[in-house]
Amino acid sequence: MSASLRWAYALNQWNSPPTAFVRPELQTRALKTISVTGLDAVELQGGSGRWNNLGRPEHILLGHGSVEGFRAFLADSGIRRVSSMTWDPTAPAEEEGGAFRSTSNASDHAAIIEAAIPFVEFLAAIGAETFVVRASESAWRLPNGPSVADVATIMNALGRLCADRGVRLAVDIDCLSAFRPAPLGEALLAETDPATVGLAVDTAEYTVAGHDPVEVLLAHGERIAHVQLKDARAVDSTETYRRPFAESALLQGCLLYTSPSPRD
């Protein structure tokens, strides 16, 4: 990991109802608030639908006319650049027909690459550095576990796609991921090309998953392409992430978590 760090604010952390970030004047209010804190870069969150109109390249271009128009919109609020964008290739998107895809299913790989191209080309055009891609769907959707070989194949392909356009791929292993168990995450890193496939570390997600994010950073310093700094004190010690619809349970706070032991 480079000693030179560049900072940005992840828009998915902005505290507002899902539909309250749609109108340009509300986006401007949020961006200006972010800029007065001293940050001049933002991370976009990939999504679907017109309500998430900063989450799809086609909606951004429709709303602002061009990449230059979007840059001007950001600059008017004191935001100088887009640092990165997060994307879940397994999440259905209405713009892509609403189909569920799996990185563990080789037959879905062509569709995933096709879906990724507009995102990567947009990031390259706007000068963003990193494409943060979720490694797999949630663990409960893969009761037999993920296919490390198939996921490595698609991540290597996405890494090459990004590298060809001057963008860095960062694989995201979240607390719901089928790659949450440490051996699986290690196996995925071992089967992907370190030259084109980096690792994203979300400190809160790793903490909830029972991993020490500092240890991960120290162990994989050369693979770290992106770090998301977030607070978390709770740990999913009962492996609730394997239960059906674990996402809903986590969001509703219905899980009984135990706090991690204090560390020196």
mmCIF file of C-alpha atoms in Angstrom:
data_model
loop_
_atom_site.group_PDB
_atom_site.id
_atom_site.type_symbol
_atom_site.label_atom_id
_atom_site.label_comp_id
_atom_site.label_asym_id
_atom_site.label_seq_id
_atom_site.Cartn_x
_atom_site.Cartn_y
_atom_site.Cartn_z
ATOM 1 C CA MET A 1 0.000 0.000 0.000
ATOM 2 C CA SER A 2 1.383 3.371 -0.991
ATOM 3 C CA ALA A 3 2.391 5.751 1.748
ATOM 4 C CA SER A 4 0.720 8.534 -0.263
ATOM 5 C CA LEU A 5 -2.986 8.535 0.601
ATOM 6 C CA ARG A 6 -5.785 10.329 -1.222
ATOM 7 C CA TRP A 7 -9.009 10.984 0.670
ATOM 8 C CA ALA A 8 -12.632 11.024 -0.470
ATOM 9 C CA TYR A 9 -16.113 10.846 1.033
ATOM 10 C CA ALA A 10 -18.310 7.856 0.130
ATOM 11 C CA LEU A 11 -21.743 9.148 -0.853
ATOM 12 C CA ASN A 12 -23.365 5.911 0.326
ATOM 13 C CA GLN A 13 -22.609 7.104 3.859
ATOM 14 C CA TRP A 14 -24.680 10.266 3.479
ATOM 15 C CA ASN A 15 -27.511 10.018 6.006
ATOM 16 C CA SER A 16 -30.685 10.524 3.996
ATOM 17 C CA PRO A 17 -33.712 8.490 2.839
ATOM 18 C CA PRO A 18 -33.074 6.684 -0.468
ATOM 19 C CA THR A 19 -35.251 9.083 -2.461
ATOM 20 C CA ALA A 20 -33.999 12.279 -0.787
ATOM 21 C CA PHE A 21 -30.759 12.392 -2.781
ATOM 22 C CA VAL A 22 -32.414 12.495 -6.190
ATOM 23 C CA ARG A 23 -32.996 16.202 -6.803
ATOM 24 C CA PRO A 24 -29.936 18.218 -7.902
ATOM 25 C CA GLU A 25 -30.473 20.834 -5.207
ATOM 26 C CA LEU A 26 -30.280 18.170 -2.497
ATOM 27 C CA GLN A 27 -27.182 16.679 -4.079
ATOM 28 C CA THR A 28 -25.632 20.157 -4.140
ATOM 29 C CA ARG A 29 -26.437 20.641 -0.466
ATOM 30 C CA ALA A 30 -24.712 17.359 0.423
ATOM 31 C CA LEU A 31 -21.693 18.023 -1.792
ATOM 32 C CA LYS A 32 -21.199 21.507 -0.349
ATOM 33 C CA THR A 33 -21.427 20.103 3.165
ATOM 34 C CA ILE A 34 -18.765 17.534 2.290
ATOM 35 C CA SER A 35 -16.500 20.153 0.719
ATOM 36 C CA VAL A 36 -16.539 22.484 3.733
ATOM 37 C CA THR A 37 -15.096 19.652 5.840
ATOM 38 C CA GLY A 38 -11.983 19.874 3.696
ATOM 39 C CA LEU A 39 -12.664 16.926 1.390
ATOM 40 C CA ASP A 40 -12.682 17.619 -2.335
ATOM 41 C CA ALA A 41 -13.369 14.117 -3.710
ATOM 42 C CA VAL A 42 -16.285 11.701 -3.562
ATOM 43 C CA GLU A 43 -16.878 7.999 -4.087
ATOM 44 C CA LEU A 44 -20.005 7.114 -6.054
ATOM 45 C CA GLN A 45 -22.170 4.074 -5.357
ATOM 46 C CA GLY A 46 -23.349 1.973 -8.277
ATOM 47 C CA GLY A 47 -27.054 1.265 -8.349
ATOM 48 C CA SER A 48 -30.165 1.078 -10.470
ATOM 49 C CA GLY A 49 -33.122 3.257 -11.330
ATOM 50 C CA ARG A 50 -33.650 6.975 -11.730
ATOM 51 C CA TRP A 51 -33.873 7.400 -7.951
ATOM 52 C CA ASN A 52 -30.192 6.453 -7.852
ATOM 53 C CA ASN A 53 -29.240 8.906 -10.558
ATOM 54 C CA LEU A 54 -25.627 9.230 -9.423
ATOM 55 C CA GLY A 55 -25.228 5.443 -9.522
ATOM 56 C CA ARG A 56 -25.378 4.770 -13.263
ATOM 57 C CA PRO A 57 -23.205 6.366 -15.946
ATOM 58 C CA GLU A 58 -26.159 6.691 -18.319
ATOM 59 C CA HIS A 59 -28.208 8.595 -15.726
ATOM 60 C CA ILE A 60 -25.293 10.862 -14.854
ATOM 61 C CA LEU A 61 -24.733 11.689 -18.509
ATOM 62 C CA LEU A 62 -28.457 12.174 -19.096
ATOM 63 C CA GLY A 63 -28.706 14.563 -16.170
ATOM 64 C CA HIS A 64 -25.535 16.549 -16.841
ATOM 65 C CA GLY A 65 -25.066 16.238 -20.586
ATOM 66 C CA SER A 66 -21.475 15.019 -20.540
ATOM 67 C CA VAL A 67 -18.565 14.061 -18.318
ATOM 68 C CA GLU A 68 -17.472 17.699 -18.433
ATOM 69 C CA GLY A 69 -20.960 18.788 -17.380
ATOM 70 C CA PHE A 70 -20.863 16.459 -14.392
ATOM 71 C CA ARG A 71 -17.394 17.712 -13.449
ATOM 72 C CA ALA A 72 -18.733 21.269 -13.559
ATOM 73 C CA PHE A 73 -21.690 20.298 -11.362
ATOM 74 C CA LEU A 74 -19.324 18.836 -8.769
ATOM 75 C CA ALA A 75 -16.930 21.772 -9.006
ATOM 76 C CA ASP A 76 -19.734 24.255 -8.314
ATOM 77 C CA SER A 77 -20.017 22.588 -4.879
ATOM 78 C CA GLY A 78 -16.278 22.463 -4.235
ATOM 79 C CA ILE A 79 -15.757 18.835 -5.284
ATOM 80 C CA ARG A 80 -12.728 18.464 -7.533
ATOM 81 C CA ARG A 81 -12.824 14.807 -8.484
ATOM 82 C CA VAL A 82 -14.480 11.401 -8.311
ATOM 83 C CA SER A 83 -12.111 9.021 -6.581
ATOM 84 C CA SER A 84 -13.896 5.729 -7.123
ATOM 85 C CA MET A 85 -17.169 3.881 -7.531
ATOM 86 C CA THR A 86 -18.557 0.810 -5.818
ATOM 87 C CA TRP A 87 -20.463 -1.847 -7.760
ATOM 88 C CA ASP A 88 -22.135 -5.161 -6.982
ATOM 89 C CA PRO A 89 -22.128 -7.327 -10.133
ATOM 90 C CA THR A 90 -24.564 -9.782 -8.512
ATOM 91 C CA ALA A 91 -27.280 -7.204 -7.797
ATOM 92 C CA PRO A 92 -30.145 -7.000 -10.320
ATOM 93 C CA ALA A 93 -30.400 -3.734 -12.251
ATOM 94 C CA GLU A 94 -33.466 -2.683 -14.197
ATOM 95 C CA GLU A 95 -31.213 -1.219 -16.895
ATOM 96 C CA GLU A 96 -29.810 -4.721 -17.467
ATOM 97 C CA GLY A 97 -33.093 -6.612 -17.399
ATOM 98 C CA GLY A 98 -33.249 -7.193 -13.652
ATOM 99 C CA ALA A 99 -31.478 -10.553 -13.747
ATOM 100 C CA PHE A 100 -29.578 -11.967 -10.788
ATOM 101 C CA ARG A 101 -26.011 -12.924 -11.649
ATOM 102 C CA SER A 102 -23.351 -14.828 -9.772
ATOM 103 C CA THR A 103 -19.605 -14.397 -9.949
ATOM 104 C CA SER A 104 -19.442 -18.110 -9.043
ATOM 105 C CA ASN A 105 -21.304 -19.025 -12.232
ATOM 106 C CA ALA A 106 -19.080 -19.003 -15.318
ATOM 107 C CA SER A 107 -22.124 -18.695 -17.579
ATOM 108 C CA ASP A 108 -22.822 -15.266 -16.050
ATOM 109 C CA HIS A 109 -19.327 -13.910 -16.657
ATOM 110 C CA ALA A 110 -19.946 -12.510 -20.146
ATOM 111 C CA ALA A 111 -22.967 -10.569 -18.883
ATOM 112 C CA ILE A 112 -20.977 -9.242 -15.923
ATOM 113 C CA ILE A 113 -18.213 -7.976 -18.204
ATOM 114 C CA GLU A 114 -20.753 -6.373 -20.539
ATOM 115 C CA ALA A 115 -22.429 -4.662 -17.581
ATOM 116 C CA ALA A 116 -19.092 -3.463 -16.188
ATOM 117 C CA ILE A 117 -17.835 -1.790 -19.367
ATOM 118 C CA PRO A 118 -19.962 1.404 -19.106
ATOM 119 C CA PHE A 119 -18.907 1.867 -15.473
ATOM 120 C CA VAL A 120 -15.206 1.407 -16.187
ATOM 121 C CA GLU A 121 -15.282 3.644 -19.253
ATOM 122 C CA PHE A 122 -17.088 6.356 -17.288
ATOM 123 C CA LEU A 123 -14.565 6.136 -14.449
ATOM 124 C CA ALA A 124 -11.707 6.378 -16.919
ATOM 125 C CA ALA A 125 -13.285 9.377 -18.644
ATOM 126 C CA ILE A 126 -13.826 11.263 -15.394
ATOM 127 C CA GLY A 127 -10.344 10.469 -14.082
ATOM 128 C CA ALA A 128 -11.369 8.187 -11.221
ATOM 129 C CA GLU A 129 -8.742 5.825 -9.851
ATOM 130 C CA THR A 130 -10.580 2.793 -8.506
ATOM 131 C CA PHE A 131 -13.483 0.484 -9.333
ATOM 132 C CA VAL A 132 -14.546 -1.266 -6.117
ATOM 133 C CA VAL A 133 -16.333 -4.519 -7.010
ATOM 134 C CA ARG A 134 -18.084 -6.882 -4.610
ATOM 135 C CA ALA A 135 -16.501 -10.336 -4.778
ATOM 136 C CA SER A 136 -19.704 -12.355 -4.552
ATOM 137 C CA GLU A 137 -23.312 -12.369 -3.546
ATOM 138 C CA SER A 138 -24.226 -12.851 0.112
ATOM 139 C CA ALA A 139 -23.278 -16.170 1.682
ATOM 140 C CA TRP A 140 -26.869 -17.268 2.299
ATOM 141 C CA ARG A 141 -27.448 -17.269 -1.455
ATOM 142 C CA LEU A 142 -24.570 -19.740 -1.901
ATOM 143 C CA PRO A 143 -25.266 -22.500 0.638
ATOM 144 C CA ASN A 144 -22.551 -24.682 -0.890
ATOM 145 C CA GLY A 145 -20.035 -21.872 -0.835
ATOM 146 C CA PRO A 146 -18.523 -19.859 -3.701
ATOM 147 C CA SER A 147 -16.431 -21.208 -6.530
ATOM 148 C CA VAL A 148 -13.008 -19.698 -5.873
ATOM 149 C CA ALA A 149 -11.781 -20.613 -9.354
ATOM 150 C CA ASP A 150 -14.769 -19.037 -11.141
ATOM 151 C CA VAL A 151 -14.714 -15.879 -9.032
ATOM 152 C CA ALA A 152 -10.969 -15.533 -9.583
ATOM 153 C CA THR A 153 -11.547 -15.881 -13.330
ATOM 154 C CA ILE A 154 -14.068 -13.051 -13.502
ATOM 155 C CA MET A 155 -12.047 -10.824 -11.184
ATOM 156 C CA ASN A 156 -8.968 -11.337 -13.329
ATOM 157 C CA ALA A 157 -11.033 -10.437 -16.397
ATOM 158 C CA LEU A 158 -12.396 -7.311 -14.687
ATOM 159 C CA GLY A 159 -8.872 -6.439 -13.569
ATOM 160 C CA ARG A 160 -7.628 -6.553 -17.154
ATOM 161 C CA LEU A 161 -10.633 -4.516 -18.322
ATOM 162 C CA CYS A 162 -9.866 -1.849 -15.739
ATOM 163 C CA ALA A 163 -6.103 -1.840 -16.334
ATOM 164 C CA ASP A 164 -6.593 -1.372 -20.074
ATOM 165 C CA ARG A 165 -8.445 1.862 -19.281
ATOM 166 C CA GLY A 166 -6.165 3.135 -16.543
ATOM 167 C CA VAL A 167 -8.430 2.215 -13.616
ATOM 168 C CA ARG A 168 -7.518 -0.014 -10.651
ATOM 169 C CA LEU A 169 -9.815 -2.880 -9.631
ATOM 170 C CA ALA A 170 -10.331 -3.377 -5.884
ATOM 171 C CA VAL A 171 -12.175 -6.518 -4.793
ATOM 172 C CA ASP A 172 -14.541 -5.918 -1.892
ATOM 173 C CA ILE A 173 -15.194 -8.722 0.618
ATOM 174 C CA ASP A 174 -17.990 -7.459 2.860
ATOM 175 C CA CYS A 175 -19.375 -8.923 6.091
ATOM 176 C CA LEU A 176 -22.190 -10.704 4.215
ATOM 177 C CA SER A 177 -19.953 -12.088 1.489
ATOM 178 C CA ALA A 178 -19.519 -15.756 0.744
ATOM 179 C CA PHE A 179 -15.773 -14.986 0.909
ATOM 180 C CA ARG A 180 -15.989 -13.731 4.480
ATOM 181 C CA PRO A 181 -14.205 -16.780 6.000
ATOM 182 C CA ALA A 182 -10.513 -15.878 5.961
ATOM 183 C CA PRO A 183 -9.310 -19.014 4.105
ATOM 184 C CA LEU A 184 -11.647 -18.277 1.194
ATOM 185 C CA GLY A 185 -10.538 -14.675 0.965
ATOM 186 C CA GLU A 186 -6.903 -15.753 1.038
ATOM 187 C CA ALA A 187 -7.562 -18.338 -1.672
ATOM 188 C CA LEU A 188 -9.189 -15.709 -3.887
ATOM 189 C CA LEU A 189 -6.208 -13.392 -3.533
ATOM 190 C CA ALA A 190 -3.848 -16.264 -4.326
ATOM 191 C CA GLU A 191 -5.671 -17.024 -7.602
ATOM 192 C CA THR A 192 -5.924 -13.447 -8.853
ATOM 193 C CA ASP A 193 -3.254 -11.372 -10.550
ATOM 194 C CA PRO A 194 -1.700 -8.905 -8.077
ATOM 195 C CA ALA A 195 -0.747 -6.639 -10.964
ATOM 196 C CA THR A 196 -4.374 -5.952 -11.886
ATOM 197 C CA VAL A 197 -6.537 -7.138 -8.975
ATOM 198 C CA GLY A 198 -6.256 -5.219 -5.730
ATOM 199 C CA LEU A 199 -8.078 -5.587 -2.424
ATOM 200 C CA ALA A 200 -10.537 -3.165 -0.842
ATOM 201 C CA VAL A 201 -10.658 -3.096 2.954
ATOM 202 C CA ASP A 202 -13.733 -1.703 4.676
ATOM 203 C CA THR A 203 -12.764 -1.422 8.340
ATOM 204 C CA ALA A 204 -16.357 -1.718 9.610
ATOM 205 C CA GLU A 205 -17.227 -4.685 7.395
ATOM 206 C CA TYR A 206 -14.080 -6.565 8.453
ATOM 207 C CA THR A 207 -14.767 -5.809 12.115
ATOM 208 C CA VAL A 208 -18.354 -7.095 11.930
ATOM 209 C CA ALA A 209 -17.015 -10.199 10.147
ATOM 210 C CA GLY A 210 -14.686 -10.853 13.088
ATOM 211 C CA HIS A 211 -11.456 -9.879 11.338
ATOM 212 C CA ASP A 212 -8.962 -7.314 12.575
ATOM 213 C CA PRO A 213 -8.691 -4.802 9.699
ATOM 214 C CA VAL A 214 -5.260 -3.683 10.880
ATOM 215 C CA GLU A 215 -3.955 -7.237 10.595
ATOM 216 C CA VAL A 216 -5.432 -7.479 7.090
ATOM 217 C CA LEU A 217 -3.747 -4.229 6.073
ATOM 218 C CA LEU A 218 -0.411 -5.400 7.436
ATOM 219 C CA ALA A 219 -0.671 -8.844 5.836
ATOM 220 C CA HIS A 220 -1.709 -7.629 2.384
ATOM 221 C CA GLY A 221 -0.148 -4.185 2.128
ATOM 222 C CA GLU A 222 0.964 -4.653 -1.473
ATOM 223 C CA ARG A 223 -2.526 -5.739 -2.571
ATOM 224 C CA ILE A 224 -4.452 -2.927 -0.887
ATOM 225 C CA ALA A 225 -5.956 -0.682 -3.562
ATOM 226 C CA HIS A 226 -8.706 0.966 -1.523
ATOM 227 C CA VAL A 227 -9.580 1.496 2.135
ATOM 228 C CA GLN A 228 -12.991 2.535 3.471
ATOM 229 C CA LEU A 229 -12.639 3.899 6.993
ATOM 230 C CA LYS A 230 -15.805 3.274 9.018
ATOM 231 C CA ASP A 231 -16.586 2.657 12.669
ATOM 232 C CA ALA A 232 -17.973 -0.609 14.031
ATOM 233 C CA ARG A 233 -17.808 -2.175 17.483
ATOM 234 C CA ALA A 234 -20.185 -5.111 17.008
ATOM 235 C CA VAL A 235 -19.201 -8.554 15.772
ATOM 236 C CA ASP A 236 -21.454 -11.133 14.133
ATOM 237 C CA SER A 237 -20.276 -13.914 16.423
ATOM 238 C CA THR A 238 -23.182 -16.263 15.618
ATOM 239 C CA GLU A 239 -22.651 -16.373 11.835
ATOM 240 C CA THR A 240 -26.033 -14.810 11.238
ATOM 241 C CA TYR A 241 -24.755 -13.770 7.816
ATOM 242 C CA ARG A 242 -25.458 -17.342 6.671
ATOM 243 C CA ARG A 243 -29.177 -17.092 7.483
ATOM 244 C CA PRO A 244 -31.700 -16.330 4.719
ATOM 245 C CA PHE A 245 -32.157 -12.628 3.972
ATOM 246 C CA ALA A 246 -29.321 -11.690 6.319
ATOM 247 C CA GLU A 247 -29.130 -8.218 4.722
ATOM 248 C CA SER A 248 -32.564 -7.304 6.051
ATOM 249 C CA ALA A 249 -31.780 -8.577 9.542
ATOM 250 C CA LEU A 250 -28.581 -6.543 9.689
ATOM 251 C CA LEU A 251 -30.243 -3.364 8.490
ATOM 252 C CA GLN A 252 -33.074 -3.701 10.995
ATOM 253 C CA GLY A 253 -30.688 -4.319 13.875
ATOM 254 C CA CYS A 254 -32.299 -7.666 14.656
ATOM 255 C CA LEU A 255 -29.033 -9.484 15.276
ATOM 256 C CA LEU A 256 -27.573 -10.161 18.693
ATOM 257 C CA TYR A 257 -23.961 -9.103 18.372
ATOM 258 C CA THR A 258 -21.235 -9.422 20.938
ATOM 259 C CA SER A 259 -18.601 -6.726 21.317
ATOM 260 C CA PRO A 260 -15.018 -7.619 20.483
ATOM 261 C CA SER A 261 -12.590 -8.042 23.345
ATOM 262 C CA PRO A 262 -10.648 -4.885 24.204
ATOM 263 C CA ARG A 263 -7.221 -4.741 22.579
ATOM 264 C CA ASP A 264 -4.091 -3.141 23.999
#
